[in-house]
PDB file of C-alpha atoms and ligand atoms in Angstrom:
ATOM      1  CA  MET I   1      11.405 -12.751 -10.924  1.00 92.00           C
ATOM      2  CA  ILE I   2       8.357 -13.772 -12.894  1.00 97.00           C
ATOM      3  CA  ALA I   3       7.131 -17.161 -11.514  1.00 97.00           C
ATOM      4  CA  PRO I   4       7.485 -19.774 -14.319  1.00 97.00           C
ATOM      5  CA  ASP I   5       4.762 -21.920 -12.957  1.00 98.00           C
ATOM      6  CA  LEU I   6       1.966 -22.038 -10.368  1.00 98.00           C
ATOM      7  CA  ASP I   7       3.967 -24.285  -7.901  1.00 98.00           C
ATOM      8  CA  THR I   8       6.957 -21.962  -7.895  1.00 98.00           C
ATOM      9  CA  ALA I   9       4.793 -19.003  -7.320  1.00 98.00           C
ATOM     10  CA  VAL I  10       3.063 -20.723  -4.294  1.00 98.00           C
ATOM     11  CA  ASN I  11       6.277 -21.776  -2.863  1.00 98.00           C
ATOM     12  CA  ARG I  12       8.145 -18.441  -3.283  1.00 98.00           C
ATOM     13  CA  LEU I  13       5.027 -16.546  -1.940  1.00 98.00           C
ATOM     14  CA  ARG I  14       5.001 -18.893   1.039  1.00 98.00           C
ATOM     15  CA  ASP I  15       8.821 -18.114   1.843  1.00 98.00           C
ATOM     16  CA  LEU I  16       8.085 -14.571   1.618  1.00 98.00           C
ATOM     17  CA  ILE I  17       5.050 -14.406   3.782  1.00 98.00           C
ATOM     18  CA  GLU I  18       6.707 -16.651   6.508  1.00 97.00           C
ATOM     19  CA  GLY I  19       9.770 -14.284   6.658  1.00 97.00           C
ATOM     20  CA  ALA I  20       7.546 -11.298   7.014  1.00 98.00           C
ATOM     21  CA  THR I  21       6.135  -9.634  10.092  1.00 97.00           C
ATOM     22  CA  ARG I  22       4.066  -6.759   8.503  1.00 98.00           C
ATOM     23  CA  ILE I  23       2.218  -7.701   5.407  1.00 98.00           C
ATOM     24  CA  VAL I  24       0.211  -4.937   3.494  1.00 98.00           C
ATOM     25  CA  PRO I  25      -2.148  -6.387   0.739  1.00 98.00           C
ATOM     26  CA  PHE I  26      -3.166  -3.882  -1.912  1.00 98.00           C
ATOM     27  CA  THR I  27      -6.235  -5.159  -3.742  1.00 98.00           C
ATOM     28  CA  GLY I  28      -7.943  -4.216  -7.102  1.00 96.00           C
ATOM     29  CA  ALA I  29     -10.738  -5.593  -9.083  1.00 95.00           C
ATOM     30  CA  GLY I  30      -9.022  -8.847 -10.047  1.00 96.00           C
ATOM     31  CA  ILE I  31      -9.503 -10.412  -6.549  1.00 98.00           C
ATOM     32  CA  SER I  32     -13.253 -10.033  -6.757  1.00 97.00           C
ATOM     33  CA  THR I  33     -13.752 -11.323 -10.492  1.00 94.00           C
ATOM     34  CA  GLU I  34     -14.290 -14.842  -9.230  1.00 95.00           C
ATOM     35  CA  CYS I  35     -17.132 -13.525  -7.086  1.00 95.00           C
ATOM     36  CA  GLY I  36     -19.139 -12.378  -9.933  1.00 91.00           C
ATOM     37  CA  ILE I  37     -18.097  -8.550  -9.393  1.00 90.00           C
ATOM     38  CA  PRO I  38     -17.567  -7.100 -12.793  1.00 78.00           C
ATOM     39  CA  ASP I  39     -14.256  -4.987 -13.522  1.00 78.00           C
ATOM     40  CA  PHE I  40     -15.751  -1.716 -14.507  1.00 69.00           C
ATOM     41  CA  ARG I  41     -12.590  -0.555 -16.124  1.00 63.00           C
ATOM     42  CA  SER I  42     -11.880  -3.580 -18.153  1.00 60.00           C
ATOM     43  CA  PRO I  43     -12.422  -3.610 -21.945  1.00 54.00           C
ATOM     44  CA  GLY I  44     -15.963  -4.514 -22.420  1.00 55.00           C
ATOM     45  CA  GLY I  45     -16.744  -3.497 -18.664  1.00 59.00           C
ATOM     46  CA  LEU I  46     -19.575  -1.295 -17.598  1.00 59.00           C
ATOM     47  CA  TRP I  47     -17.721   1.945 -17.755  1.00 58.00           C
ATOM     48  CA  THR I  48     -16.821   1.445 -21.410  1.00 59.00           C
ATOM     49  CA  LYS I  49     -20.593   1.163 -22.131  1.00 66.00           C
ATOM     50  CA  ASN I  50     -21.794   3.542 -19.546  1.00 76.00           C
ATOM     51  CA  LYS I  51     -20.044   6.739 -19.180  1.00 85.00           C
ATOM     52  CA  PRO I  52     -19.428   7.384 -15.377  1.00 89.00           C
ATOM     53  CA  ILE I  53     -21.431  10.063 -13.773  1.00 93.00           C
ATOM     54  CA  GLN I  54     -19.184  12.654 -12.416  1.00 95.00           C
ATOM     55  CA  PHE I  55     -19.615  13.977  -9.012  1.00 96.00           C
ATOM     56  CA  GLU I  56     -20.349  17.622 -10.078  1.00 97.00           C
ATOM     57  CA  ASP I  57     -23.241  16.229 -12.251  1.00 97.00           C
ATOM     58  CA  PHE I  58     -24.533  14.134  -9.349  1.00 97.00           C
ATOM     59  CA  VAL I  59     -24.771  17.095  -6.999  1.00 97.00           C
ATOM     60  CA  SER I  60     -26.154  19.580  -9.553  1.00 97.00           C
ATOM     61  CA  ASN I  61     -28.578  17.564 -11.421  1.00 96.00           C
ATOM     62  CA  ARG I  62     -31.562  15.598 -10.106  1.00 96.00           C
ATOM     63  CA  GLU I  63     -31.908  13.413 -13.183  1.00 96.00           C
ATOM     64  CA  MET I  64     -28.219  12.495 -12.931  1.00 96.00           C
ATOM     65  CA  ARG I  65     -28.837  11.456  -9.301  1.00 97.00           C
ATOM     66  CA  ASP I  66     -31.928   9.321 -10.390  1.00 97.00           C
ATOM     67  CA  GLU I  67     -29.688   7.792 -13.320  1.00 96.00           C
ATOM     68  CA  SER I  68     -26.993   6.995 -10.821  1.00 96.00           C
ATOM     69  CA  TRP I  69     -29.387   5.167  -8.439  1.00 96.00           C
ATOM     70  CA  ARG I  70     -31.006   3.284 -11.465  1.00 95.00           C
ATOM     71  CA  ARG I  71     -27.470   2.001 -12.424  1.00 93.00           C
ATOM     72  CA  ARG I  72     -26.766   1.124  -8.896  1.00 94.00           C
ATOM     73  CA  PHE I  73     -29.818  -0.951  -8.528  1.00 94.00           C
ATOM     74  CA  ALA I  74     -29.172  -2.729 -11.601  1.00 90.00           C
ATOM     75  CA  LEU I  75     -25.922  -3.901 -10.309  1.00 88.00           C
ATOM     76  CA  GLU I  76     -27.584  -5.413  -7.171  1.00 87.00           C
ATOM     77  CA  ASP I  77     -27.664  -8.865  -8.823  1.00 78.00           C
ATOM     78  CA  SER I  78     -23.796  -9.018  -8.927  1.00 79.00           C
ATOM     79  CA  PHE I  79     -23.264  -6.956  -5.661  1.00 83.00           C
ATOM     80  CA  GLY I  80     -26.057  -8.071  -3.651  1.00 84.00           C
ATOM     81  CA  GLY I  81     -25.289 -11.804  -3.440  1.00 87.00           C
ATOM     82  CA  ALA I  82     -21.409 -11.794  -3.786  1.00 94.00           C
ATOM     83  CA  LYS I  83     -19.524 -13.762  -1.407  1.00 97.00           C
ATOM     84  CA  PRO I  84     -15.672 -13.599  -0.686  1.00 98.00           C
ATOM     85  CA  GLY I  85     -13.523 -15.537  -2.844  1.00 98.00           C
ATOM     86  CA  ARG I  86     -10.283 -17.573  -2.258  1.00 98.00           C
ATOM     87  CA  GLY I  87      -8.019 -14.587  -2.233  1.00 98.00           C
ATOM     88  CA  HIS I  88     -10.279 -12.625   0.229  1.00 98.00           C
ATOM     89  CA  LEU I  89     -10.382 -15.635   2.583  1.00 98.00           C
ATOM     90  CA  ALA I  90      -6.510 -16.218   2.361  1.00 98.00           C
ATOM     91  CA  LEU I  91      -5.957 -12.520   3.243  1.00 98.00           C
ATOM     92  CA  ALA I  92      -8.348 -12.857   6.123  1.00 98.00           C
ATOM     93  CA  SER I  93      -6.280 -15.934   7.409  1.00 98.00           C
ATOM     94  CA  LEU I  94      -3.104 -13.802   7.344  1.00 98.00           C
ATOM     95  CA  HIS I  95      -4.846 -10.948   9.092  1.00 98.00           C
ATOM     96  CA  ARG I  96      -6.214 -13.449  11.803  1.00 97.00           C
ATOM     97  CA  ALA I  97      -2.685 -14.570  12.260  1.00 97.00           C
ATOM     98  CA  GLY I  98      -1.562 -11.186  13.221  1.00 97.00           C
ATOM     99  CA  LYS I  99       0.639 -10.604  10.160  1.00 98.00           C
ATOM    100  CA  VAL I 100      -1.542  -7.968   8.382  1.00 98.00           C
ATOM    101  CA  PRO I 101      -1.853  -4.716  10.346  1.00 98.00           C
ATOM    102  CA  GLY I 102      -4.072  -3.225   7.524  1.00 98.00           C
ATOM    103  CA  LEU I 103      -5.177  -3.864   3.888  1.00 98.00           C
ATOM    104  CA  VAL I 104      -5.662  -1.292   1.276  1.00 98.00           C
ATOM    105  CA  THR I 105      -8.192  -1.687  -1.490  1.00 97.00           C
ATOM    106  CA  GLN I 106      -9.478  -0.002  -4.452  1.00 95.00           C
ATOM    107  CA  ASN I 107     -12.605  -2.273  -4.388  1.00 96.00           C
ATOM    108  CA  ILE I 108     -15.923  -0.944  -3.264  1.00 95.00           C
ATOM    109  CA  ASP I 109     -17.706  -4.401  -2.694  1.00 96.00           C
ATOM    110  CA  ASN I 110     -17.203  -4.952   1.025  1.00 97.00           C
ATOM    111  CA  LEU I 111     -15.979  -8.380   0.443  1.00 98.00           C
ATOM    112  CA  HIS I 112     -12.803  -7.922   2.662  1.00 98.00           C
ATOM    113  CA  GLN I 113     -15.034  -7.121   5.635  1.00 98.00           C
ATOM    114  CA  ASP I 114     -17.263 -10.019   4.588  1.00 98.00           C
ATOM    115  CA  SER I 115     -14.319 -12.278   4.773  1.00 98.00           C
ATOM    116  CA  GLY I 116     -13.853 -11.405   8.480  1.00 97.00           C
ATOM    117  CA  ILE I 117     -11.151  -8.615   8.404  1.00 98.00           C
ATOM    118  CA  THR I 118     -12.389  -5.952  10.836  1.00 97.00           C
ATOM    119  CA  ALA I 119     -13.785  -2.752   9.095  1.00 97.00           C
ATOM    120  CA  GLN I 120     -11.125  -0.480  10.823  1.00 97.00           C
ATOM    121  CA  ASP I 121      -8.381  -2.434   9.148  1.00 98.00           C
ATOM    122  CA  VAL I 122      -9.687  -2.122   5.715  1.00 98.00           C
ATOM    123  CA  VAL I 123      -8.730   1.260   4.121  1.00 98.00           C
ATOM    124  CA  GLU I 124     -10.980   1.947   1.166  1.00 97.00           C
ATOM    125  CA  LEU I 125      -9.594   4.303  -1.459  1.00 95.00           C
ATOM    126  CA  HIS I 126     -12.838   4.302  -3.466  1.00 94.00           C
ATOM    127  CA  GLY I 127     -15.320   3.937  -0.665  1.00 96.00           C
ATOM    128  CA  ASN I 128     -18.052   1.369  -0.494  1.00 96.00           C
ATOM    129  CA  THR I 129     -20.987   0.681  -2.612  1.00 95.00           C
ATOM    130  CA  THR I 130     -22.800  -1.611  -0.331  1.00 95.00           C
ATOM    131  CA  TYR I 131     -24.417   1.327   1.734  1.00 96.00           C
ATOM    132  CA  ALA I 132     -25.153   4.935   1.201  1.00 98.00           C
ATOM    133  CA  HIS I 133     -24.639   8.236   3.095  1.00 97.00           C
ATOM    134  CA  CYS I 134     -25.871  11.686   3.095  1.00 98.00           C
ATOM    135  CA  LEU I 135     -23.338  14.058   1.439  1.00 97.00           C
ATOM    136  CA  ASP I 136     -24.126  16.672   4.025  1.00 97.00           C
ATOM    137  CA  CYS I 137     -24.644  15.119   7.493  1.00 98.00           C
ATOM    138  CA  ALA I 138     -23.082  11.724   6.662  1.00 96.00           C
ATOM    139  CA  LYS I 139     -25.976   9.920   8.036  1.00 98.00           C
ATOM    140  CA  ARG I 140     -25.832   6.342   6.841  1.00 98.00           C
ATOM    141  CA  TYR I 141     -28.756   4.704   4.659  1.00 98.00           C
ATOM    142  CA  GLU I 142     -29.223   1.275   3.539  1.00 97.00           C
ATOM    143  CA  LEU I 143     -29.749   0.517  -0.007  1.00 96.00           C
ATOM    144  CA  ALA I 144     -32.896  -1.334   0.318  1.00 95.00           C
ATOM    145  CA  TRP I 145     -34.466   1.773   2.060  1.00 97.00           C
ATOM    146  CA  VAL I 146     -33.292   4.103  -0.852  1.00 98.00           C
ATOM    147  CA  ARG I 147     -34.564   1.593  -3.492  1.00 97.00           C
ATOM    148  CA  GLU I 148     -37.992   1.444  -1.744  1.00 97.00           C
ATOM    149  CA  LYS I 149     -38.389   5.219  -1.626  1.00 97.00           C
ATOM    150  CA  PHE I 150     -37.171   5.405  -5.211  1.00 97.00           C
ATOM    151  CA  GLU I 151     -39.583   2.852  -6.413  1.00 96.00           C
ATOM    152  CA  THR I 152     -42.727   4.354  -4.595  1.00 97.00           C
ATOM    153  CA  GLY I 153     -41.640   8.100  -5.210  1.00 96.00           C
ATOM    154  CA  GLY I 154     -40.198   7.867  -8.541  1.00 94.00           C
ATOM    155  CA  HIS I 155     -37.056   9.844  -7.623  1.00 97.00           C
ATOM    156  CA  ALA I 156     -33.898   9.284  -5.483  1.00 96.00           C
ATOM    157  CA  PRO I 157     -34.796  10.259  -1.895  1.00 98.00           C
ATOM    158  CA  ASP I 158     -33.029  13.131  -0.023  1.00 98.00           C
ATOM    159  CA  CYS I 159     -31.807  13.029   3.534  1.00 98.00           C
ATOM    160  CA  GLU I 160     -34.023  14.367   6.290  1.00 96.00           C
ATOM    161  CA  CYS I 161     -31.561  17.168   6.570  1.00 98.00           C
ATOM    162  CA  GLY I 162     -32.089  17.983   2.734  1.00 97.00           C
ATOM    163  CA  GLY I 163     -28.848  16.754   1.754  1.00 98.00           C
ATOM    164  CA  TYR I 164     -28.422  14.301  -1.304  1.00 98.00           C
ATOM    165  CA  ILE I 165     -28.024  10.559  -0.685  1.00 98.00           C
ATOM    166  CA  LYS I 166     -25.227   8.805  -2.495  1.00 98.00           C
ATOM    167  CA  THR I 167     -23.638   5.433  -2.272  1.00 97.00           C
ATOM    168  CA  ALA I 168     -20.544   5.722  -0.018  1.00 97.00           C
ATOM    169  CA  THR I 169     -18.353   5.448  -2.841  1.00 95.00           C
ATOM    170  CA  ILE I 170     -15.765   7.958  -4.376  1.00 94.00           C
ATOM    171  CA  SER I 171     -17.015   9.272  -7.736  1.00 92.00           C
ATOM    172  CA  PHE I 172     -15.100  10.583 -10.555  1.00 91.00           C
ATOM    173  CA  GLY I 173     -14.479  14.154  -9.802  1.00 92.00           C
ATOM    174  CA  GLN I 174     -14.876  13.642  -6.079  1.00 92.00           C
ATOM    175  CA  ALA I 175     -11.951  14.289  -3.799  1.00 89.00           C
ATOM    176  CA  MET I 176     -10.092  11.319  -2.535  1.00 88.00           C
ATOM    177  CA  PRO I 177     -10.665  10.523   1.243  1.00 91.00           C
ATOM    178  CA  ALA I 178      -7.783  12.218   3.026  1.00 94.00           C
ATOM    179  CA  ASP I 179      -7.772   9.764   6.125  1.00 95.00           C
ATOM    180  CA  ALA I 180      -7.801   6.746   4.056  1.00 96.00           C
ATOM    181  CA  MET I 181      -4.975   8.033   1.748  1.00 95.00           C
ATOM    182  CA  GLN I 182      -2.915   8.937   4.759  1.00 96.00           C
ATOM    183  CA  ARG I 183      -3.478   5.543   6.284  1.00 97.00           C
ATOM    184  CA  ALA I 184      -2.494   3.748   2.988  1.00 97.00           C
ATOM    185  CA  GLU I 185       0.817   5.678   2.890  1.00 97.00           C
ATOM    186  CA  GLU I 186       1.486   4.799   6.415  1.00 98.00           C
ATOM    187  CA  LEU I 187       0.808   1.202   5.867  1.00 98.00           C
ATOM    188  CA  ALA I 188       2.870   1.096   2.566  1.00 98.00           C
ATOM    189  CA  THR I 189       5.837   2.887   4.258  1.00 98.00           C
ATOM    190  CA  GLN I 190       5.927   0.562   7.349  1.00 98.00           C
ATOM    191  CA  CYS I 191       5.337  -2.824   5.844  1.00 98.00           C
ATOM    192  CA  ASP I 192       8.032  -5.280   5.052  1.00 98.00           C
ATOM    193  CA  LEU I 193       5.931  -7.155   2.453  1.00 98.00           C
ATOM    194  CA  PHE I 194       3.680  -5.493   0.030  1.00 98.00           C
ATOM    195  CA  LEU I 195       1.384  -7.665  -1.904  1.00 98.00           C
ATOM    196  CA  ALA I 196      -0.230  -5.961  -4.961  1.00 98.00           C
ATOM    197  CA  ILE I 197      -3.077  -8.255  -5.900  1.00 98.00           C
ATOM    198  CA  GLY I 198      -5.466  -7.870  -8.960  1.00 97.00           C
ATOM    199  CA  SER I 199      -4.619  -4.168  -9.843  1.00 95.00           C
ATOM    200  CA  SER I 200      -3.189  -2.912 -12.886  1.00 94.00           C
ATOM    201  CA  LEU I 201      -1.449  -0.320 -10.769  1.00 94.00           C
ATOM    202  CA  VAL I 202      -2.061   2.314 -13.430  1.00 90.00           C
ATOM    203  CA  VAL I 203      -4.724   4.563 -11.735  1.00 81.00           C
ATOM    204  CA  TRP I 204      -3.592   7.199  -9.310  1.00 78.00           C
ATOM    205  CA  PRO I 205      -3.065   6.813  -6.286  1.00 79.00           C
ATOM    206  CA  ALA I 206      -2.721   3.017  -6.687  1.00 81.00           C
ATOM    207  CA  ALA I 207       0.517   3.543  -8.773  1.00 85.00           C
ATOM    208  CA  GLY I 208       2.241   5.247  -5.847  1.00 93.00           C
ATOM    209  CA  PHE I 209       2.080   2.592  -3.205  1.00 96.00           C
ATOM    210  CA  PRO I 210       4.135  -0.278  -4.608  1.00 95.00           C
ATOM    211  CA  LEU I 211       6.975   2.312  -5.036  1.00 94.00           C
ATOM    212  CA  LEU I 212       6.658   3.804  -1.592  1.00 96.00           C
ATOM    213  CA  ALA I 213       6.828   0.243  -0.007  1.00 97.00           C
ATOM    214  CA  LYS I 214       9.788  -0.736  -2.144  1.00 97.00           C
ATOM    215  CA  ARG I 215      11.583   2.558  -1.352  1.00 96.00           C
ATOM    216  CA  ASN I 216      11.207   1.950   2.272  1.00 97.00           C
ATOM    217  CA  GLY I 217      12.754  -1.630   2.154  1.00 98.00           C
ATOM    218  CA  ALA I 218       9.746  -3.934   1.909  1.00 98.00           C
ATOM    219  CA  ALA I 219       9.631  -6.842  -0.483  1.00 98.00           C
ATOM    220  CA  LEU I 220       7.163  -6.457  -3.408  1.00 98.00           C
ATOM    221  CA  VAL I 221       4.878  -9.031  -4.791  1.00 98.00           C
ATOM    222  CA  ILE I 222       2.564  -8.432  -7.805  1.00 98.00           C
ATOM    223  CA  ILE I 223      -0.169 -10.827  -8.490  1.00 98.00           C
ATOM    224  CA  ASN I 224      -2.014  -9.646 -11.697  1.00 97.00           C
ATOM    225  CA  ARG I 225      -3.068 -11.365 -15.071  1.00 95.00           C
ATOM    226  CA  GLU I 226      -1.528  -8.608 -16.914  1.00 95.00           C
ATOM    227  CA  PRO I 227       1.982  -7.296 -16.770  1.00 96.00           C
ATOM    228  CA  THR I 228       2.297  -3.975 -14.818  1.00 96.00           C
ATOM    229  CA  GLU I 229       4.730  -0.987 -14.815  1.00 94.00           C
ATOM    230  CA  PHE I 230       6.220  -2.134 -11.584  1.00 96.00           C
ATOM    231  CA  ASP I 231       7.022  -5.827 -12.644  1.00 97.00           C
ATOM    232  CA  GLU I 232      10.739  -4.825 -13.167  1.00 96.00           C
ATOM    233  CA  ILE I 233      11.276  -3.756  -9.482  1.00 96.00           C
ATOM    234  CA  ALA I 234       9.145  -6.638  -7.994  1.00 98.00           C
ATOM    235  CA  ASP I 235      10.842  -9.330  -6.057  1.00 98.00           C
ATOM    236  CA  LEU I 236       8.211 -11.813  -7.375  1.00 98.00           C
ATOM    237  CA  VAL I 237       5.663 -11.363 -10.325  1.00 98.00           C
ATOM    238  CA  VAL I 238       2.868 -13.863 -10.609  1.00 98.00           C
ATOM    239  CA  ARG I 239       0.406 -13.888 -13.630  1.00 98.00           C
ATOM    240  CA  TYR I 240      -1.531 -16.770 -12.578  1.00 98.00           C
ATOM    241  CA  ASP I 241      -5.211 -16.769 -11.475  1.00 98.00           C
ATOM    242  CA  ILE I 242      -5.442 -15.046  -8.073  1.00 98.00           C
ATOM    243  CA  GLY I 243      -7.757 -17.638  -6.424  1.00 98.00           C
ATOM    244  CA  ASP I 244      -5.191 -20.526  -7.404  1.00 98.00           C
ATOM    245  CA  VAL I 245      -2.218 -18.542  -6.026  1.00 98.00           C
ATOM    246  CA  LEU I 246      -3.755 -17.452  -2.767  1.00 98.00           C
ATOM    247  CA  GLY I 247      -6.016 -20.565  -2.169  1.00 98.00           C
ATOM    248  CA  PRO I 248      -3.196 -22.478  -0.444  1.00 98.00           C
ATOM    249  CA  PHE I 249      -2.937 -19.834   2.231  1.00 98.00           C
ATOM    250  CA  ILE I 250      -6.496 -20.132   3.426  1.00 98.00           C
ATOM    251  CA  GLY I 251      -6.484 -21.141   7.107  1.00 93.00           C
ATOM    252  CA  HIS I 252      -2.660 -20.574   7.554  1.00 67.00           C
TER     253      HIS I 252
HETATM  254 ZN1   ZN C   1     -28.206  14.613   5.864  1.00 94.76          ZN
END
């Protein structure tokens, strides 16, 4: 069913949420756009202007590491001050109510954790850009430290072990995190309500999860501005603004 208007969407969603005991939200860039985080993949988005730096180029080329960090610092104006939006707050409310055993996200902005969901319950498929780590020893580094070293030394700093320091994101060409993938599959398999929010569900592995949930008996809700491939098998499709749709669930 495609919701014909916002009220119907909210009412139908409320029924599904009230009837569910294990809700797994799956979020993409659309939930963070009202927070000022750009959707890199969208037409006109950053990745259509700046070709993404492949992982193998990052590890084999110092100039690419420097360029990667320059781009990341340039994004700090949008990432640095971003606050959770209505969608994040609503999902945090459902988590507090004990209905959400875990949340899966394609986003790297840390806004689900900022909204109050414990970090261990946020499964990040593409990592996190709000801190950095050493690719060899995994030591954590804060961005402000990296930036200071970059600006004083003229190059991206290396770890004290000699390894390269990179934001904790999964880059193009970098292996998906096996533990996060496994957790996401378990959550999708065991839920009774799967909420796909703000994702076009095109990019692998995102595309696999709604189907997995549905096949295992969950109800499927898709909240996204644009149609997706899975609209036909969804129990509810909502194409209204995510903040407007989820706002009524803040505090519930
Ligand atoms: Zn190291």
